[in-house]
Amino acid sequence: MSGAEREVPDRARPAARRELAKILTDPASTGVVLSGPIGCEKSSLVDSVLRGEKLEAVRLLCSAVLGESSFGSLSPLLVDFTEPLTESGVLKHVWNLLHSPNPGGKTIVMVEEAEHLDEASAFVLTQLASAGCIKLILMTVGQGHSERVVAGSELGARLARIILGRFSDRDVADYCQEELGRLPTTASARVIAAACGGNEMLVGAFLRSAKQQEILVESRGRYVLKQSRINLDVHLADAVIRIQQRLDSADATALEILALGGAEEVTFLAKYTGADVGRLIDAGLVRQVAESRVEIAAPIHTQILRDLIPPGRNLQLMERVIQRSVDHGSLSQSVLWACENGRHLETRLVLEATTLANNQLDFPTAWRLCQHSNVLGSRPAFAREEVRALMGMRRYQEAMETVGKFCWQCPDVAHLREMKLMQSVALRRSAGSREQTQHLLQEWKSCTARLESMDDPGDAREIARNQRAIEILEMRIELVDRTDLGSILDKARRCEKLCDDNGTELLICRELICEILLDMGSFVEAADLALESLQPMSAGYPSENTEFHPLLAACLRSLFAVGDYAAIVALNELGRSGSLEVQLDRSGMLNFWSAFATIQQGRWPLARNFLDEARAELASYDPDGLYPLAEALYGFQESQMEGATFGGGHDRRENPIEHGNGRVEDPDVLMLATGYRQLSRSPEEPEAMVALIERARAEKRSQTEHHLLILLWKMSNGLRDRPRALDRLETLNSEGVGRRYGTLAEAMGLVRSGQLVDIVGAAELMFSCGETCLGAELLASCLRGHSDGIDERKRGVLLRQLASWVTELGGQSWGALSEAMNERGVTSREKEIIELVGQGKSNREIAQSLTVSQRTVEGHLYRIFAKLGISGRAELGNLG
């Protein structure tokens, strides 16, 4: 057996099982060093392989104490050994115990915590493995290279090596499916992996706890994680206690200090605890966050360990570390530690720590610090930071209640403005009604009047900013009535010019402008403004969860309107940044728009993945009201893939509208959902779609009207029989207004002639400008609609072009394309002829091989060339 290192890929424990099984069943193998961080469940992995292969093993458990004495690790095998402990004597005794009576058989010896293996025991085991008496499994923490004894045994016995890394997102998904029977959504797996630091033991405990606490819920065939916060319970407590028990007292103390005080200097930990920080890093329990600072690798480990430390021990550690000042660890964590132990700190310091925690997206710490402001007697000063923390944790109702409770205590209009802006965002995120918005506005105005009536009303600039913020909310209420979009847009633009750069009110104002522009048909301007506004947000804007989501939603809508589908899918990567709560907050929306975009591209395999995730997440949490359209798209996808109409009702849930965290009804979403259901159920009956388009136009919803016209295009053979609808669609797609370039409008204009060459040209233009689904469908309909006017060779060329497009889009044909692609199917006899041509045979030789006439072969070849759109045998050979 080669001693070459075999590193198992991080993405799959099944790969490690297969590799270990191969080693244990290989007669020539001497064994393996199985290494990985604490918590990677090496013993469970070995046990599963032993059970699967029906093997048994002798188990030895090393420890730091046993490792200090010669042959200590072999002590369970030396109970009856009465002779002096010499290498030769022990070797002979253990040989007699472990030698297999079966010819060529080897006893498997499994050594746990082999990093504590003493040299004498290692010598004996190495000799036995080299002599073919045993097959040795050394399980060690870390990569296995830091322990001299393990490294010597590996080399001496020529052991193979398997390295277990941290659990990846894929590993978490596989683990969840194995343990709970279903896959989680990608975002859920990613957040669980991050919360647990990739520690397999913590992942298992987290999954069991989250399911019991109904934080991990089944939704549309997947598991969805509703929040990253989890309460202490027996599963998590047991996992963390088991990890702590694997450590010596110095290392365990270091972890306690990191859990209580946050990131710490390596030199400080070594000085005050005597811990080997390098060993903790190798064990996968801590990670470097700066050149000389470390923190616990798993946030959930930090949270649970902090809760497990008894009050007396907590106070003892604080006195040992913090002493007379808060000058160690991270500011936020250290201040919280001091506050929880009754230390009296300056209000300024606590407020600074709270603000820092929010800015670093550590919202739970910020919220816990705010709870101590009662003790400090300065509660109003912390209200803003508490609302920020609640918003970051998606506790929108509590955020609104906090604002309502303290808005009358705001010391100035600047404070009031920030509080009320966050309350308005929280109200939208929780699907607040128009009446609730009007109540918020009235209360805001009343609080403003109170502050402005004081002897010192405050800075005039802040008063003006507060008034602009009020005007923005008034404009949003006006937008619901949709009476005069042009007038609202003018007011919003005047307001935008007066707003501070990157201020909260500027971002909210721009989101409002984007929404108006989309309704007025100025799609390009809306997309440009949204992308411009998104740049500072994606660069790490501190209040990202407060303002980022509405602006990101506006950007996705705008990019969809201009047909920039690739940019939408690229924005999905933003779901991987930010706090864990922020990632969960965005995921359903990002997956929905990615699914919607890839459907427009005809990338059905990719669209299905996005849509499956979106439906599961939106059924659980849907503050934007996107779920009805997600369900309609699912039905449309099924009808396109299976060739059957989707006859589902208005929505396939028991309660079609109430979901997520409120009653959500978005008129644009509901209209598009109705349109897709009509397209799926009754593609030959366009009148209902026409009525829906008229309604969208009457309500001044240009983006919705535009997409409904696209659906009508699909139903009505390119709108050639509906010139008014085609005119309107061309107008909405005009260069610089509806689309960045005029390619799509030009392509639609070509369809008017009804000539084959123009329609083919239109399909090619559509495909080239990104409307790949429309282009492919137009080419397929052209083949169906002009069947009498196309000769076989030309038809074959077009079919070949269509096939190349389908391949480019992922290889899955759909709807009308499936029927067209079937024409390219060759018979079994034609396949035989293609194979023989590929072998270089002439027509005569092929005829002799198949016992048919040469003329018959030539006839077959003619039909093959026509079907495949090729001109000769050379091209056919290349295809083969």
Short mmCIF file of N, CA and C in Angstrom, two decimals, residues 816-868:
data_model
loop_
_atom_site.label_atom_id
_atom_site.label_comp_id
_atom_site.label_asym_id
_atom_site.label_seq_id
_atom_site.Cartn_x
_atom_site.Cartn_y
_atom_site.Cartn_z
N ALA A 816 -42.73 24.21 -27.96
CA ALA A 816 -42.71 24.06 -29.41
C ALA A 816 -41.36 23.55 -29.91
N LEU A 817 -40.29 23.82 -29.15
CA LEU A 817 -38.96 23.37 -29.57
C LEU A 817 -38.87 21.85 -29.54
N SER A 818 -39.55 21.23 -28.56
CA SER A 818 -39.49 19.77 -28.46
C SER A 818 -40.04 19.13 -29.72
N GLU A 819 -41.15 19.67 -30.22
CA GLU A 819 -41.76 19.13 -31.45
C GLU A 819 -40.82 19.31 -32.63
N ALA A 820 -40.19 20.49 -32.72
CA ALA A 820 -39.28 20.75 -33.84
C ALA A 820 -38.05 19.85 -33.75
N MET A 821 -37.52 19.68 -32.53
CA MET A 821 -36.30 18.88 -32.38
C MET A 821 -36.55 17.41 -32.70
N ASN A 822 -37.80 16.96 -32.52
CA ASN A 822 -38.10 15.57 -32.85
C ASN A 822 -37.87 15.28 -34.32
N GLU A 823 -37.99 16.32 -35.17
CA GLU A 823 -37.77 16.12 -36.61
C GLU A 823 -36.34 15.71 -36.90
N ARG A 824 -35.41 16.07 -35.98
CA ARG A 824 -34.01 15.73 -36.22
C ARG A 824 -33.72 14.29 -35.85
N GLY A 825 -34.70 13.59 -35.26
CA GLY A 825 -34.47 12.22 -34.85
C GLY A 825 -34.21 11.33 -36.05
N VAL A 826 -33.24 10.46 -35.94
CA VAL A 826 -32.91 9.55 -37.03
C VAL A 826 -33.36 8.14 -36.65
N THR A 827 -33.70 7.35 -37.65
CA THR A 827 -34.15 5.99 -37.42
C THR A 827 -32.96 5.09 -37.07
N SER A 828 -33.26 3.90 -36.62
CA SER A 828 -32.18 2.96 -36.26
C SER A 828 -31.34 2.62 -37.49
N ARG A 829 -31.98 2.47 -38.66
CA ARG A 829 -31.22 2.18 -39.88
C ARG A 829 -30.32 3.36 -40.25
N GLU A 830 -30.86 4.58 -40.09
CA GLU A 830 -30.05 5.77 -40.40
C GLU A 830 -28.87 5.89 -39.44
N LYS A 831 -29.05 5.48 -38.17
CA LYS A 831 -27.94 5.49 -37.22
C LYS A 831 -26.85 4.51 -37.65
N GLU A 832 -27.27 3.36 -38.15
CA GLU A 832 -26.29 2.38 -38.64
C GLU A 832 -25.46 2.96 -39.77
N ILE A 833 -26.16 3.64 -40.69
CA ILE A 833 -25.46 4.22 -41.84
C ILE A 833 -24.49 5.30 -41.39
N ILE A 834 -24.91 6.14 -40.42
CA ILE A 834 -24.03 7.20 -39.90
C ILE A 834 -22.77 6.59 -39.29
N GLU A 835 -22.93 5.49 -38.55
CA GLU A 835 -21.78 4.83 -37.94
C GLU A 835 -20.83 4.29 -39.00
N LEU A 836 -21.39 3.71 -40.04
CA LEU A 836 -20.56 3.14 -41.11
C LEU A 836 -19.84 4.24 -41.89
N VAL A 837 -20.52 5.38 -42.10
CA VAL A 837 -19.85 6.51 -42.75
C VAL A 837 -18.68 6.97 -41.89
N GLY A 838 -18.91 7.00 -40.57
CA GLY A 838 -17.85 7.40 -39.66
C GLY A 838 -16.65 6.48 -39.71
N GLN A 839 -16.89 5.20 -40.12
CA GLN A 839 -15.78 4.24 -40.25
C GLN A 839 -15.07 4.37 -41.59
N GLY A 840 -15.54 5.31 -42.44
CA GLY A 840 -14.88 5.55 -43.72
C GLY A 840 -15.36 4.68 -44.87
N LYS A 841 -16.48 3.98 -44.69
CA LYS A 841 -16.97 3.08 -45.74
C LYS A 841 -17.66 3.87 -46.85
N SER A 842 -17.55 3.37 -48.06
CA SER A 842 -18.21 3.98 -49.23
C SER A 842 -19.67 3.53 -49.25
N ASN A 843 -20.46 4.17 -50.15
CA ASN A 843 -21.87 3.78 -50.27
C ASN A 843 -22.01 2.31 -50.65
N ARG A 844 -21.13 1.86 -51.57
CA ARG A 844 -21.20 0.47 -52.00
C ARG A 844 -20.91 -0.48 -50.84
N GLU A 845 -19.88 -0.14 -50.05
CA GLU A 845 -19.51 -1.00 -48.91
C GLU A 845 -20.62 -1.02 -47.86
N ILE A 846 -21.26 0.15 -47.67
CA ILE A 846 -22.37 0.21 -46.72
C ILE A 846 -23.52 -0.66 -47.19
N ALA A 847 -23.82 -0.58 -48.50
CA ALA A 847 -24.90 -1.39 -49.07
C ALA A 847 -24.62 -2.88 -48.88
N GLN A 848 -23.36 -3.29 -49.09
CA GLN A 848 -23.00 -4.70 -48.91
C GLN A 848 -23.15 -5.11 -47.45
N SER A 849 -22.74 -4.22 -46.52
CA SER A 849 -22.82 -4.55 -45.09
C SER A 849 -24.26 -4.71 -44.64
N LEU A 850 -25.16 -3.90 -45.20
CA LEU A 850 -26.56 -3.91 -44.76
C LEU A 850 -27.43 -4.75 -45.67
N THR A 851 -26.82 -5.36 -46.70
CA THR A 851 -27.56 -6.17 -47.68
C THR A 851 -28.75 -5.42 -48.28
N VAL A 852 -28.49 -4.18 -48.73
CA VAL A 852 -29.48 -3.38 -49.43
C VAL A 852 -28.81 -2.84 -50.68
N SER A 853 -29.59 -2.19 -51.52
CA SER A 853 -29.02 -1.64 -52.75
C SER A 853 -28.28 -0.33 -52.44
N GLN A 854 -27.35 0.02 -53.32
CA GLN A 854 -26.62 1.27 -53.15
C GLN A 854 -27.56 2.46 -53.26
N ARG A 855 -28.58 2.36 -54.11
CA ARG A 855 -29.55 3.45 -54.27
C ARG A 855 -30.32 3.69 -52.96
N THR A 856 -30.61 2.60 -52.25
CA THR A 856 -31.29 2.73 -50.96
C THR A 856 -30.41 3.49 -49.97
N VAL A 857 -29.13 3.17 -49.96
CA VAL A 857 -28.18 3.87 -49.07
C VAL A 857 -28.14 5.35 -49.43
N GLU A 858 -28.09 5.66 -50.72
CA GLU A 858 -28.05 7.06 -51.14
C GLU A 858 -29.31 7.80 -50.72
N GLY A 859 -30.45 7.11 -50.79
CA GLY A 859 -31.71 7.73 -50.35
C GLY A 859 -31.69 8.03 -48.86
N HIS A 860 -31.18 7.08 -48.10
CA HIS A 860 -31.06 7.30 -46.66
C HIS A 860 -30.15 8.49 -46.36
N LEU A 861 -29.02 8.56 -47.05
CA LEU A 861 -28.06 9.65 -46.82
C LEU A 861 -28.69 10.99 -47.16
N TYR A 862 -29.48 11.06 -48.23
CA TYR A 862 -30.14 12.31 -48.60
C TYR A 862 -31.04 12.79 -47.45
N ARG A 863 -31.82 11.85 -46.92
CA ARG A 863 -32.72 12.23 -45.82
C ARG A 863 -31.94 12.60 -44.55
N ILE A 864 -30.84 11.92 -44.32
CA ILE A 864 -30.01 12.24 -43.15
C ILE A 864 -29.44 13.65 -43.29
N PHE A 865 -28.90 13.97 -44.50
CA PHE A 865 -28.34 15.30 -44.73
C PHE A 865 -29.40 16.37 -44.53
N ALA A 866 -30.62 16.09 -44.98
CA ALA A 866 -31.69 17.08 -44.85
C ALA A 866 -32.07 17.28 -43.38
N LYS A 867 -32.21 16.17 -42.65
CA LYS A 867 -32.60 16.27 -41.24
C LYS A 867 -31.57 17.04 -40.42
N LEU A 868 -30.31 16.75 -40.69
CA LEU A 868 -29.25 17.33 -39.86
C LEU A 868 -28.71 18.64 -40.42
#
